[in-house]
Short mmCIF file of N, CA and C and ligand atoms in Angstrom, two decimals:
data_model
loop_
_atom_site.label_atom_id
_atom_site.label_comp_id
_atom_site.label_asym_id
_atom_site.label_seq_id
_atom_site.Cartn_x
_atom_site.Cartn_y
_atom_site.Cartn_z
N MET K 1 0.84 -1.20 0.00
CA MET K 1 0.00 0.00 0.00
C MET K 1 0.88 1.25 0.00
N LYS K 2 0.43 2.26 -0.71
CA LYS K 2 1.17 3.52 -0.70
C LYS K 2 0.34 4.60 -0.03
N LEU K 3 1.00 5.46 0.68
CA LEU K 3 0.32 6.48 1.48
C LEU K 3 0.25 7.81 0.73
N GLU K 4 -0.52 8.74 1.29
CA GLU K 4 -0.61 10.08 0.69
C GLU K 4 0.39 11.00 1.42
N ARG K 5 1.28 11.61 0.65
CA ARG K 5 2.41 12.32 1.26
C ARG K 5 1.99 13.48 2.18
N ARG K 6 1.01 14.24 1.76
CA ARG K 6 0.64 15.40 2.59
C ARG K 6 0.02 14.95 3.91
N GLU K 7 -0.72 13.83 3.83
CA GLU K 7 -1.32 13.28 5.05
C GLU K 7 -0.23 12.76 5.99
N VAL K 8 0.76 12.07 5.43
CA VAL K 8 1.87 11.54 6.23
C VAL K 8 2.63 12.68 6.90
N VAL K 9 2.97 13.70 6.12
CA VAL K 9 3.77 14.81 6.67
C VAL K 9 2.97 15.55 7.75
N LYS K 10 1.67 15.70 7.52
CA LYS K 10 0.83 16.35 8.54
C LYS K 10 0.89 15.55 9.85
N LYS K 11 0.83 14.23 9.72
CA LYS K 11 0.89 13.37 10.92
C LYS K 11 2.27 13.47 11.59
N LEU K 12 3.32 13.46 10.79
CA LEU K 12 4.68 13.56 11.35
C LEU K 12 4.85 14.85 12.15
N LEU K 13 4.12 15.91 11.73
CA LEU K 13 4.30 17.22 12.36
C LEU K 13 3.20 17.56 13.37
N GLU K 14 2.31 16.62 13.62
CA GLU K 14 1.19 16.87 14.54
C GLU K 14 1.70 17.16 15.95
N LYS K 15 1.13 18.16 16.58
CA LYS K 15 1.53 18.55 17.95
C LYS K 15 3.05 18.55 18.05
N ARG K 16 3.70 19.28 17.19
CA ARG K 16 5.16 19.18 17.06
C ARG K 16 5.92 19.80 18.23
N GLY K 17 5.29 20.73 18.94
CA GLY K 17 5.96 21.33 20.10
C GLY K 17 7.28 21.98 19.70
N LYS K 18 8.36 21.57 20.36
CA LYS K 18 9.67 22.20 20.11
C LYS K 18 10.51 21.46 19.07
N LEU K 19 9.86 20.55 18.36
CA LEU K 19 10.56 19.75 17.35
C LEU K 19 11.25 20.66 16.31
N LEU K 20 12.51 20.31 15.98
CA LEU K 20 13.24 21.05 14.95
C LEU K 20 13.11 20.27 13.64
N VAL K 21 12.70 20.97 12.57
CA VAL K 21 12.37 20.27 11.32
C VAL K 21 13.19 20.84 10.16
N VAL K 22 13.84 19.93 9.43
CA VAL K 22 14.56 20.30 8.22
C VAL K 22 13.87 19.60 7.06
N ALA K 23 13.65 20.31 5.94
CA ALA K 23 13.05 19.64 4.77
C ALA K 23 14.00 19.72 3.59
N GLY K 24 13.98 18.66 2.78
CA GLY K 24 14.72 18.66 1.54
C GLY K 24 14.11 19.64 0.56
N LEU K 25 14.82 19.85 -0.56
CA LEU K 25 14.32 20.83 -1.53
C LEU K 25 13.06 20.32 -2.24
N GLY K 26 12.27 21.25 -2.72
CA GLY K 26 11.12 20.88 -3.55
C GLY K 26 9.96 20.33 -2.76
N SER K 27 9.45 19.19 -3.21
CA SER K 27 8.15 18.70 -2.71
C SER K 27 8.06 18.58 -1.19
N THR K 28 9.13 18.11 -0.54
CA THR K 28 9.00 17.96 0.92
C THR K 28 8.97 19.33 1.60
N ALA K 29 9.60 20.33 1.00
CA ALA K 29 9.50 21.69 1.55
C ALA K 29 8.06 22.19 1.40
N TRP K 30 7.43 21.85 0.26
CA TRP K 30 6.02 22.27 0.09
C TRP K 30 5.13 21.49 1.08
N ASP K 31 5.47 20.23 1.30
CA ASP K 31 4.66 19.39 2.22
C ASP K 31 4.67 19.96 3.64
N ILE K 32 5.87 20.31 4.14
CA ILE K 32 5.91 20.79 5.53
C ILE K 32 5.22 22.15 5.63
N THR K 33 5.26 22.92 4.56
CA THR K 33 4.60 24.23 4.58
C THR K 33 3.08 24.04 4.53
N ALA K 34 2.63 23.07 3.74
CA ALA K 34 1.19 22.78 3.66
C ALA K 34 0.66 22.35 5.02
N ALA K 35 1.53 21.69 5.82
CA ALA K 35 1.11 21.24 7.15
C ALA K 35 1.09 22.40 8.15
N GLY K 36 1.62 23.55 7.75
CA GLY K 36 1.64 24.71 8.66
C GLY K 36 3.07 25.19 8.85
N ASP K 37 3.38 26.37 8.31
CA ASP K 37 4.75 26.89 8.42
C ASP K 37 5.07 27.19 9.88
N SER K 38 6.35 27.13 10.22
CA SER K 38 6.77 27.38 11.60
C SER K 38 8.17 27.97 11.59
N ASP K 39 8.47 28.80 12.59
CA ASP K 39 9.82 29.34 12.70
C ASP K 39 10.84 28.23 12.99
N LEU K 40 10.37 27.11 13.53
CA LEU K 40 11.27 25.99 13.83
C LEU K 40 11.35 25.00 12.66
N SER K 41 10.93 25.46 11.47
CA SER K 41 11.11 24.66 10.26
C SER K 41 12.18 25.30 9.40
N PHE K 42 13.04 24.47 8.84
CA PHE K 42 14.09 24.97 7.95
C PHE K 42 13.98 24.25 6.61
N PRO K 43 13.12 24.77 5.73
CA PRO K 43 13.03 24.17 4.39
C PRO K 43 14.22 24.61 3.57
N THR K 44 14.83 23.69 2.84
CA THR K 44 15.98 24.08 2.01
C THR K 44 15.48 24.46 0.61
N TRP K 45 16.15 25.43 0.05
CA TRP K 45 15.91 25.83 -1.35
C TRP K 45 17.19 25.46 -2.09
N GLY K 46 17.19 24.32 -2.73
CA GLY K 46 18.44 23.85 -3.34
C GLY K 46 19.16 22.97 -2.34
N ALA K 47 20.49 22.99 -2.35
CA ALA K 47 21.28 22.18 -1.42
C ALA K 47 20.89 20.70 -1.51
N MET K 48 20.63 20.24 -2.73
CA MET K 48 20.18 18.85 -2.89
C MET K 48 21.21 17.88 -2.32
N GLY K 49 20.77 16.99 -1.45
CA GLY K 49 21.66 16.00 -0.84
C GLY K 49 22.16 16.38 0.54
N GLN K 50 21.77 17.57 1.01
CA GLN K 50 22.34 18.08 2.27
C GLN K 50 21.39 17.99 3.47
N ALA K 51 20.12 17.69 3.26
CA ALA K 51 19.14 17.82 4.34
C ALA K 51 19.51 16.98 5.57
N ALA K 52 19.90 15.72 5.35
CA ALA K 52 20.22 14.85 6.49
C ALA K 52 21.44 15.36 7.24
N MET K 53 22.39 15.96 6.52
CA MET K 53 23.60 16.49 7.19
C MET K 53 23.27 17.74 8.01
N ILE K 54 22.36 18.56 7.52
CA ILE K 54 21.93 19.72 8.31
C ILE K 54 21.25 19.21 9.58
N GLY K 55 20.44 18.18 9.41
CA GLY K 55 19.76 17.57 10.56
C GLY K 55 20.74 17.00 11.56
N LEU K 56 21.80 16.35 11.06
CA LEU K 56 22.80 15.78 11.96
C LEU K 56 23.49 16.89 12.77
N GLY K 57 23.86 17.96 12.09
CA GLY K 57 24.52 19.08 12.78
C GLY K 57 23.63 19.62 13.89
N LEU K 58 22.37 19.79 13.58
CA LEU K 58 21.43 20.31 14.58
C LEU K 58 21.28 19.34 15.76
N ALA K 59 21.17 18.06 15.42
CA ALA K 59 20.96 17.05 16.47
C ALA K 59 22.16 17.00 17.42
N LEU K 60 23.36 17.14 16.86
CA LEU K 60 24.56 17.12 17.70
C LEU K 60 24.67 18.39 18.54
N ALA K 61 24.29 19.52 17.94
CA ALA K 61 24.41 20.81 18.65
C ALA K 61 23.32 20.98 19.70
N GLN K 62 22.19 20.30 19.50
CA GLN K 62 21.03 20.45 20.39
C GLN K 62 20.58 19.07 20.89
N PRO K 63 21.42 18.43 21.70
CA PRO K 63 21.11 17.05 22.09
C PRO K 63 19.81 16.89 22.89
N LYS K 64 19.32 18.00 23.47
CA LYS K 64 18.08 17.88 24.26
C LYS K 64 16.83 18.08 23.41
N ARG K 65 17.00 18.47 22.14
CA ARG K 65 15.84 18.67 21.27
C ARG K 65 15.72 17.51 20.31
N ARG K 66 14.50 17.21 19.90
CA ARG K 66 14.31 16.20 18.86
C ARG K 66 14.39 16.88 17.50
N VAL K 67 15.01 16.19 16.56
CA VAL K 67 15.20 16.74 15.21
C VAL K 67 14.61 15.78 14.20
N LEU K 68 13.85 16.34 13.25
CA LEU K 68 13.23 15.53 12.20
C LEU K 68 13.63 16.09 10.83
N VAL K 69 14.21 15.22 10.02
CA VAL K 69 14.51 15.58 8.63
C VAL K 69 13.44 14.90 7.77
N ILE K 70 12.78 15.68 6.92
CA ILE K 70 11.80 15.12 5.99
C ILE K 70 12.31 15.43 4.59
N THR K 71 12.60 14.39 3.83
CA THR K 71 13.18 14.66 2.52
C THR K 71 12.71 13.65 1.47
N GLY K 72 13.06 13.93 0.21
CA GLY K 72 12.64 13.04 -0.88
C GLY K 72 13.65 11.94 -1.13
N ASP K 73 13.21 10.90 -1.85
CA ASP K 73 14.12 9.79 -2.15
C ASP K 73 15.25 10.24 -3.08
N GLY K 74 14.95 11.14 -4.02
CA GLY K 74 16.00 11.64 -4.92
C GLY K 74 17.04 12.43 -4.14
N GLU K 75 16.56 13.25 -3.22
CA GLU K 75 17.46 14.07 -2.39
C GLU K 75 18.32 13.17 -1.52
N MET K 76 17.70 12.13 -0.95
CA MET K 76 18.42 11.20 -0.07
C MET K 76 19.46 10.42 -0.87
N LEU K 77 19.08 9.99 -2.08
CA LEU K 77 20.03 9.24 -2.92
C LEU K 77 21.25 10.09 -3.26
N MET K 78 21.02 11.39 -3.43
CA MET K 78 22.16 12.26 -3.76
C MET K 78 23.13 12.40 -2.59
N GLY K 79 22.60 12.30 -1.36
CA GLY K 79 23.46 12.45 -0.19
C GLY K 79 23.59 11.16 0.60
N LEU K 80 23.69 10.05 -0.11
CA LEU K 80 23.66 8.73 0.55
C LEU K 80 24.75 8.57 1.61
N GLY K 81 25.92 9.17 1.37
CA GLY K 81 27.02 9.05 2.32
C GLY K 81 26.68 9.61 3.69
N SER K 82 25.70 10.53 3.72
CA SER K 82 25.33 11.12 5.01
C SER K 82 24.77 10.05 5.96
N LEU K 83 24.18 9.01 5.39
CA LEU K 83 23.65 7.94 6.27
C LEU K 83 24.80 7.26 7.02
N ALA K 84 25.93 7.10 6.36
CA ALA K 84 27.09 6.49 7.03
C ALA K 84 27.58 7.38 8.16
N THR K 85 27.62 8.69 7.91
CA THR K 85 28.10 9.62 8.95
C THR K 85 27.13 9.63 10.14
N ILE K 86 25.85 9.61 9.86
CA ILE K 86 24.86 9.57 10.95
C ILE K 86 25.00 8.25 11.72
N GLY K 87 25.20 7.16 10.98
CA GLY K 87 25.37 5.85 11.62
C GLY K 87 26.57 5.81 12.55
N VAL K 88 27.60 6.55 12.20
CA VAL K 88 28.80 6.59 13.04
C VAL K 88 28.58 7.52 14.25
N GLN K 89 27.93 8.66 14.01
CA GLN K 89 27.71 9.64 15.09
C GLN K 89 26.61 9.20 16.07
N LYS K 90 25.63 8.46 15.56
CA LYS K 90 24.54 7.91 16.37
C LYS K 90 23.78 8.92 17.25
N PRO K 91 23.29 10.01 16.70
CA PRO K 91 22.50 10.92 17.52
C PRO K 91 21.15 10.28 17.90
N LYS K 92 20.90 10.22 19.20
CA LYS K 92 19.67 9.57 19.68
C LYS K 92 18.42 10.36 19.33
N ASN K 93 18.61 11.67 19.08
CA ASN K 93 17.48 12.58 18.92
C ASN K 93 17.13 12.87 17.46
N LEU K 94 17.68 12.10 16.53
CA LEU K 94 17.46 12.40 15.10
C LEU K 94 16.62 11.32 14.40
N THR K 95 15.63 11.78 13.65
CA THR K 95 14.87 10.89 12.76
C THR K 95 14.94 11.43 11.34
N VAL K 96 15.25 10.55 10.40
CA VAL K 96 15.23 10.92 8.99
C VAL K 96 14.05 10.19 8.35
N ALA K 97 13.12 10.97 7.81
CA ALA K 97 11.94 10.39 7.15
C ALA K 97 12.02 10.70 5.66
N VAL K 98 12.13 9.66 4.85
CA VAL K 98 12.19 9.85 3.40
C VAL K 98 10.80 9.61 2.82
N ILE K 99 10.30 10.64 2.16
CA ILE K 99 9.00 10.54 1.48
C ILE K 99 9.29 9.98 0.09
N ASP K 100 9.08 8.67 -0.04
CA ASP K 100 9.57 7.94 -1.22
C ASP K 100 8.46 7.74 -2.25
N ASN K 101 8.44 8.64 -3.24
CA ASN K 101 7.47 8.48 -4.35
C ASN K 101 8.13 7.81 -5.56
N GLU K 102 9.37 7.36 -5.38
CA GLU K 102 10.13 6.68 -6.44
C GLU K 102 10.30 7.56 -7.67
N ARG K 103 10.26 8.87 -7.47
CA ARG K 103 10.35 9.83 -8.58
C ARG K 103 11.15 11.06 -8.15
N TYR K 104 11.73 11.73 -9.17
CA TYR K 104 12.22 13.10 -8.98
C TYR K 104 11.02 13.98 -9.33
N GLY K 105 10.15 14.21 -8.35
CA GLY K 105 8.87 14.87 -8.61
C GLY K 105 9.02 16.27 -9.18
N GLU K 106 9.92 17.01 -8.60
CA GLU K 106 10.04 18.44 -8.90
C GLU K 106 10.49 18.71 -10.33
N THR K 107 11.22 17.77 -10.90
CA THR K 107 11.82 18.04 -12.22
C THR K 107 11.15 17.23 -13.34
N GLY K 108 9.97 16.68 -13.08
CA GLY K 108 9.24 16.02 -14.16
C GLY K 108 8.93 14.56 -13.94
N MET K 109 9.03 14.11 -12.68
CA MET K 109 8.60 12.74 -12.34
C MET K 109 9.45 11.63 -12.98
N GLN K 110 10.73 11.91 -13.21
CA GLN K 110 11.61 10.84 -13.69
C GLN K 110 11.78 9.81 -12.56
N VAL K 111 11.86 8.52 -12.91
CA VAL K 111 11.98 7.50 -11.86
C VAL K 111 13.36 7.57 -11.19
N THR K 112 13.35 7.32 -9.88
CA THR K 112 14.62 7.24 -9.14
C THR K 112 14.97 5.76 -8.95
N HIS K 113 16.11 5.52 -8.33
CA HIS K 113 16.56 4.13 -8.15
C HIS K 113 15.69 3.36 -7.15
N THR K 114 14.94 4.05 -6.30
CA THR K 114 14.10 3.28 -5.38
C THR K 114 12.99 2.55 -6.15
N ALA K 115 12.65 3.07 -7.35
CA ALA K 115 11.65 2.39 -8.19
C ALA K 115 12.19 1.05 -8.68
N SER K 116 13.51 0.93 -8.73
CA SER K 116 14.14 -0.33 -9.16
C SER K 116 14.56 -1.18 -7.97
N GLY K 117 14.06 -0.83 -6.80
CA GLY K 117 14.28 -1.68 -5.63
C GLY K 117 15.39 -1.26 -4.69
N VAL K 118 16.05 -0.13 -4.95
CA VAL K 118 17.09 0.29 -4.00
C VAL K 118 16.43 0.54 -2.65
N ASP K 119 16.95 -0.15 -1.64
CA ASP K 119 16.31 -0.21 -0.33
C ASP K 119 17.03 0.73 0.64
N LEU K 120 16.55 1.96 0.69
CA LEU K 120 17.22 2.97 1.53
C LEU K 120 17.21 2.57 3.00
N ALA K 121 16.13 1.94 3.44
CA ALA K 121 16.04 1.53 4.85
C ALA K 121 17.12 0.51 5.18
N ALA K 122 17.39 -0.38 4.23
CA ALA K 122 18.45 -1.38 4.46
C ALA K 122 19.82 -0.71 4.50
N VAL K 123 19.99 0.33 3.67
CA VAL K 123 21.26 1.08 3.69
C VAL K 123 21.44 1.72 5.06
N ALA K 124 20.37 2.39 5.53
CA ALA K 124 20.45 3.07 6.83
C ALA K 124 20.77 2.06 7.93
N LYS K 125 20.14 0.90 7.87
CA LYS K 125 20.39 -0.13 8.88
C LYS K 125 21.85 -0.59 8.84
N ALA K 126 22.31 -0.83 7.63
CA ALA K 126 23.71 -1.28 7.47
C ALA K 126 24.69 -0.21 7.95
N CYS K 127 24.26 1.05 7.88
CA CYS K 127 25.13 2.15 8.32
C CYS K 127 25.13 2.31 9.84
N GLY K 128 24.21 1.65 10.53
CA GLY K 128 24.22 1.72 11.99
C GLY K 128 23.08 2.50 12.62
N PHE K 129 22.05 2.85 11.82
CA PHE K 129 20.87 3.48 12.43
C PHE K 129 20.27 2.52 13.46
N LYS K 130 19.75 3.08 14.54
CA LYS K 130 19.19 2.25 15.61
C LYS K 130 17.90 1.58 15.15
N THR K 131 17.03 2.34 14.48
CA THR K 131 15.82 1.75 13.91
C THR K 131 15.72 2.18 12.46
N SER K 132 15.19 1.29 11.64
CA SER K 132 15.06 1.61 10.22
C SER K 132 13.99 0.72 9.61
N LYS K 133 13.03 1.34 8.91
CA LYS K 133 12.03 0.51 8.26
C LYS K 133 11.42 1.15 7.03
N VAL K 134 10.90 0.26 6.16
CA VAL K 134 10.09 0.71 5.03
C VAL K 134 8.67 0.78 5.54
N VAL K 135 8.01 1.91 5.33
CA VAL K 135 6.66 2.10 5.86
C VAL K 135 5.67 2.11 4.70
N THR K 136 4.69 1.22 4.77
CA THR K 136 3.67 1.18 3.72
C THR K 136 2.27 1.33 4.29
N LYS K 137 2.19 1.47 5.61
CA LYS K 137 0.89 1.75 6.22
C LYS K 137 1.08 2.67 7.41
N LYS K 138 -0.05 3.20 7.93
CA LYS K 138 0.06 4.17 9.01
C LYS K 138 0.72 3.53 10.23
N ILE K 139 1.61 4.28 10.87
CA ILE K 139 2.29 3.80 12.08
C ILE K 139 2.14 4.86 13.17
N SER K 140 2.72 4.61 14.32
CA SER K 140 2.70 5.63 15.37
C SER K 140 3.81 6.65 15.08
N TRP K 141 3.46 7.60 14.20
CA TRP K 141 4.44 8.59 13.73
C TRP K 141 5.03 9.33 14.92
N ARG K 142 4.13 9.74 15.82
CA ARG K 142 4.53 10.58 16.95
C ARG K 142 5.58 9.91 17.83
N LYS K 143 5.36 8.62 18.05
CA LYS K 143 6.28 7.88 18.92
C LYS K 143 7.69 7.88 18.31
N THR K 144 7.79 7.57 17.04
CA THR K 144 9.11 7.53 16.40
C THR K 144 9.78 8.89 16.46
N VAL K 145 9.01 9.93 16.11
CA VAL K 145 9.60 11.26 16.00
C VAL K 145 9.99 11.83 17.37
N HIS K 146 9.15 11.60 18.39
CA HIS K 146 9.36 12.29 19.67
C HIS K 146 9.95 11.42 20.77
N GLU K 147 9.86 10.08 20.62
CA GLU K 147 10.26 9.25 21.76
C GLU K 147 11.36 8.22 21.46
N THR K 148 11.22 7.51 20.36
CA THR K 148 12.13 6.38 20.09
C THR K 148 13.59 6.85 20.00
N ALA K 149 14.46 6.15 20.72
CA ALA K 149 15.89 6.52 20.68
C ALA K 149 16.45 6.22 19.29
N GLY K 150 17.06 7.23 18.68
CA GLY K 150 17.56 7.09 17.32
C GLY K 150 19.05 6.79 17.27
N PRO K 151 19.62 7.00 16.09
CA PRO K 151 18.98 7.56 14.92
C PRO K 151 17.94 6.62 14.30
N ASN K 152 16.82 7.24 13.90
CA ASN K 152 15.72 6.49 13.29
C ASN K 152 15.60 6.83 11.81
N PHE K 153 15.23 5.83 11.03
CA PHE K 153 15.07 6.05 9.59
C PHE K 153 13.73 5.47 9.14
N LEU K 154 12.96 6.28 8.44
CA LEU K 154 11.69 5.82 7.88
C LEU K 154 11.71 6.04 6.37
N GLN K 155 11.56 4.98 5.61
CA GLN K 155 11.41 5.11 4.15
C GLN K 155 9.92 4.91 3.88
N ILE K 156 9.23 6.02 3.65
CA ILE K 156 7.76 5.97 3.60
C ILE K 156 7.31 5.97 2.15
N LYS K 157 6.71 4.87 1.74
CA LYS K 157 6.27 4.72 0.35
C LYS K 157 4.98 5.52 0.14
N VAL K 158 5.04 6.49 -0.77
CA VAL K 158 3.87 7.33 -1.03
C VAL K 158 3.50 7.29 -2.52
N ILE K 159 2.26 7.66 -2.77
CA ILE K 159 1.75 7.72 -4.15
C ILE K 159 2.53 8.82 -4.90
N ALA K 160 2.89 8.54 -6.15
CA ALA K 160 3.55 9.57 -6.98
C ALA K 160 2.47 10.50 -7.53
N GLU K 161 2.32 11.64 -6.90
CA GLU K 161 1.29 12.58 -7.34
C GLU K 161 1.84 13.99 -7.35
N LYS K 162 1.35 14.77 -8.28
CA LYS K 162 1.79 16.16 -8.40
C LYS K 162 0.75 17.00 -7.67
N LEU K 163 1.18 17.68 -6.62
CA LEU K 163 0.24 18.43 -5.78
C LEU K 163 0.47 19.94 -5.93
N PRO K 164 -0.52 20.74 -5.54
CA PRO K 164 -0.33 22.19 -5.63
C PRO K 164 0.87 22.63 -4.78
N LEU K 165 1.65 23.58 -5.29
CA LEU K 165 2.80 24.10 -4.54
C LEU K 165 2.31 24.92 -3.35
N VAL K 166 2.90 24.70 -2.19
CA VAL K 166 2.64 25.57 -1.03
C VAL K 166 4.03 26.04 -0.59
N LEU K 167 4.41 27.21 -1.03
CA LEU K 167 5.80 27.64 -0.88
C LEU K 167 6.08 28.29 0.48
N PRO K 168 7.21 27.94 1.10
CA PRO K 168 7.66 28.65 2.29
C PRO K 168 8.29 29.98 1.85
N PRO K 169 8.68 30.85 2.79
CA PRO K 169 9.40 32.06 2.40
C PRO K 169 10.59 31.68 1.51
N GLN K 170 10.89 32.55 0.54
CA GLN K 170 11.92 32.19 -0.45
C GLN K 170 13.28 32.82 -0.16
N ASP K 171 13.37 33.54 0.95
CA ASP K 171 14.62 34.23 1.30
C ASP K 171 15.41 33.36 2.29
N GLY K 172 16.54 32.85 1.83
CA GLY K 172 17.34 31.95 2.65
C GLY K 172 17.82 32.58 3.95
N VAL K 173 18.19 33.85 3.89
CA VAL K 173 18.68 34.52 5.10
C VAL K 173 17.54 34.64 6.12
N LEU K 174 16.37 35.00 5.61
CA LEU K 174 15.20 35.09 6.50
C LEU K 174 14.92 33.74 7.17
N LEU K 175 14.99 32.66 6.39
CA LEU K 175 14.72 31.33 6.95
C LEU K 175 15.76 30.96 8.01
N LYS K 176 17.00 31.26 7.72
CA LYS K 176 18.09 30.95 8.67
C LYS K 176 17.93 31.79 9.95
N ASP K 177 17.66 33.09 9.77
CA ASP K 177 17.55 33.98 10.93
C ASP K 177 16.35 33.65 11.81
N ARG K 178 15.23 33.34 11.18
CA ARG K 178 14.04 33.08 12.00
C ARG K 178 14.20 31.77 12.77
N PHE K 179 14.85 30.80 12.14
CA PHE K 179 15.08 29.51 12.80
C PHE K 179 16.03 29.71 13.99
N ARG K 180 17.09 30.44 13.72
CA ARG K 180 18.10 30.70 14.76
C ARG K 180 17.49 31.45 15.95
N ARG K 181 16.67 32.45 15.63
CA ARG K 181 16.02 33.23 16.69
C ARG K 181 15.07 32.36 17.51
N ALA K 182 14.28 31.54 16.81
CA ALA K 182 13.31 30.69 17.51
C ALA K 182 14.02 29.66 18.38
N LEU K 183 15.17 29.21 17.94
CA LEU K 183 15.90 28.17 18.68
C LEU K 183 16.77 28.76 19.79
N LEU K 184 17.49 29.83 19.47
CA LEU K 184 18.49 30.35 20.42
C LEU K 184 18.07 31.67 21.06
N GLY K 185 17.00 32.28 20.53
CA GLY K 185 16.54 33.54 21.08
C GLY K 185 17.38 34.73 20.66
N LYS K 186 18.18 34.56 19.61
CA LYS K 186 18.94 35.71 19.09
C LYS K 186 19.08 35.60 17.58
N GLY K 187 19.41 36.75 16.94
CA GLY K 187 19.43 36.79 15.48
C GLY K 187 20.73 36.33 14.87
C1 TPP W 201 22.53 19.40 -7.27
C2 TPP W 201 21.18 19.46 -7.87
N1 TPP W 201 20.84 18.59 -8.83
C3 TPP W 201 19.61 18.62 -9.37
C4 TPP W 201 18.69 19.56 -8.96
C5 TPP W 201 17.33 19.63 -9.60
N2 TPP W 201 16.30 19.08 -8.75
C6 TPP W 201 15.57 19.87 -7.94
S1 TPP W 201 14.39 19.03 -7.10
C7 TPP W 201 14.87 17.57 -7.83
C8 TPP W 201 14.12 16.29 -7.57
C9 TPP W 201 13.99 15.95 -6.11
O1 TPP W 201 13.43 14.67 -6.04
P1 TPP W 201 13.05 14.03 -4.68
O2 TPP W 201 14.03 14.39 -3.64
O3 TPP W 201 12.78 12.57 -4.89
O4 TPP W 201 11.70 14.78 -4.28
P2 TPP W 201 10.19 14.66 -4.83
O5 TPP W 201 9.93 15.98 -5.48
O6 TPP W 201 10.09 13.53 -5.79
O7 TPP W 201 9.40 14.42 -3.60
C10 TPP W 201 15.93 17.77 -8.71
C11 TPP W 201 16.56 16.70 -9.53
C12 TPP W 201 19.09 20.45 -7.94
N3 TPP W 201 18.25 21.38 -7.46
N4 TPP W 201 20.33 20.38 -7.42
#
């Protein structure tokens, strides 16, 4: 079974509290914005392949906060080595959720390698993630994101669908400053 991405992301962000959220470029940035923009969200504009590494940096710098990276399978495939670094660093407070539509949605729905069976969850497990699974039905999203000791990896199979764009602010400095202010209380 494949899930609906906007519904999944809404669930992942439900009652988010002080959760720190990083999104990959394109569709996952639109997804987190559709669920409700927040100063504690850091959607990337570009930087393809970097979302999990930004999440790792945050998780290490803020060990008392939970960190959630929501990104696409294409974005994750581009930064595959980051899974090895996370596996070595083992931040307990980090979850990486890949919204896997098996497509490069933003650039015309070209198929990615996950459509040919590349198992990102198995890669994460082999790299040393504490928990890792392919998700094809609803799970206790909240528990994984807020409670389960990580690093956690979710490869969430979703329907390949083109949805209306819901854009976050487009100014990178503004996004960085508002996140920093909300987290540290200074600009
Ligand atoms: C280095 C780099 N290469 C390519 C692109 C073009 N690009 C932007 S979004 C995207 C597809 C992202 O696909 P995925 O992460 O699977 O997200 P989806 O939209 O399918 O959810 C690509 C190829 C880019 N922005 N940067």
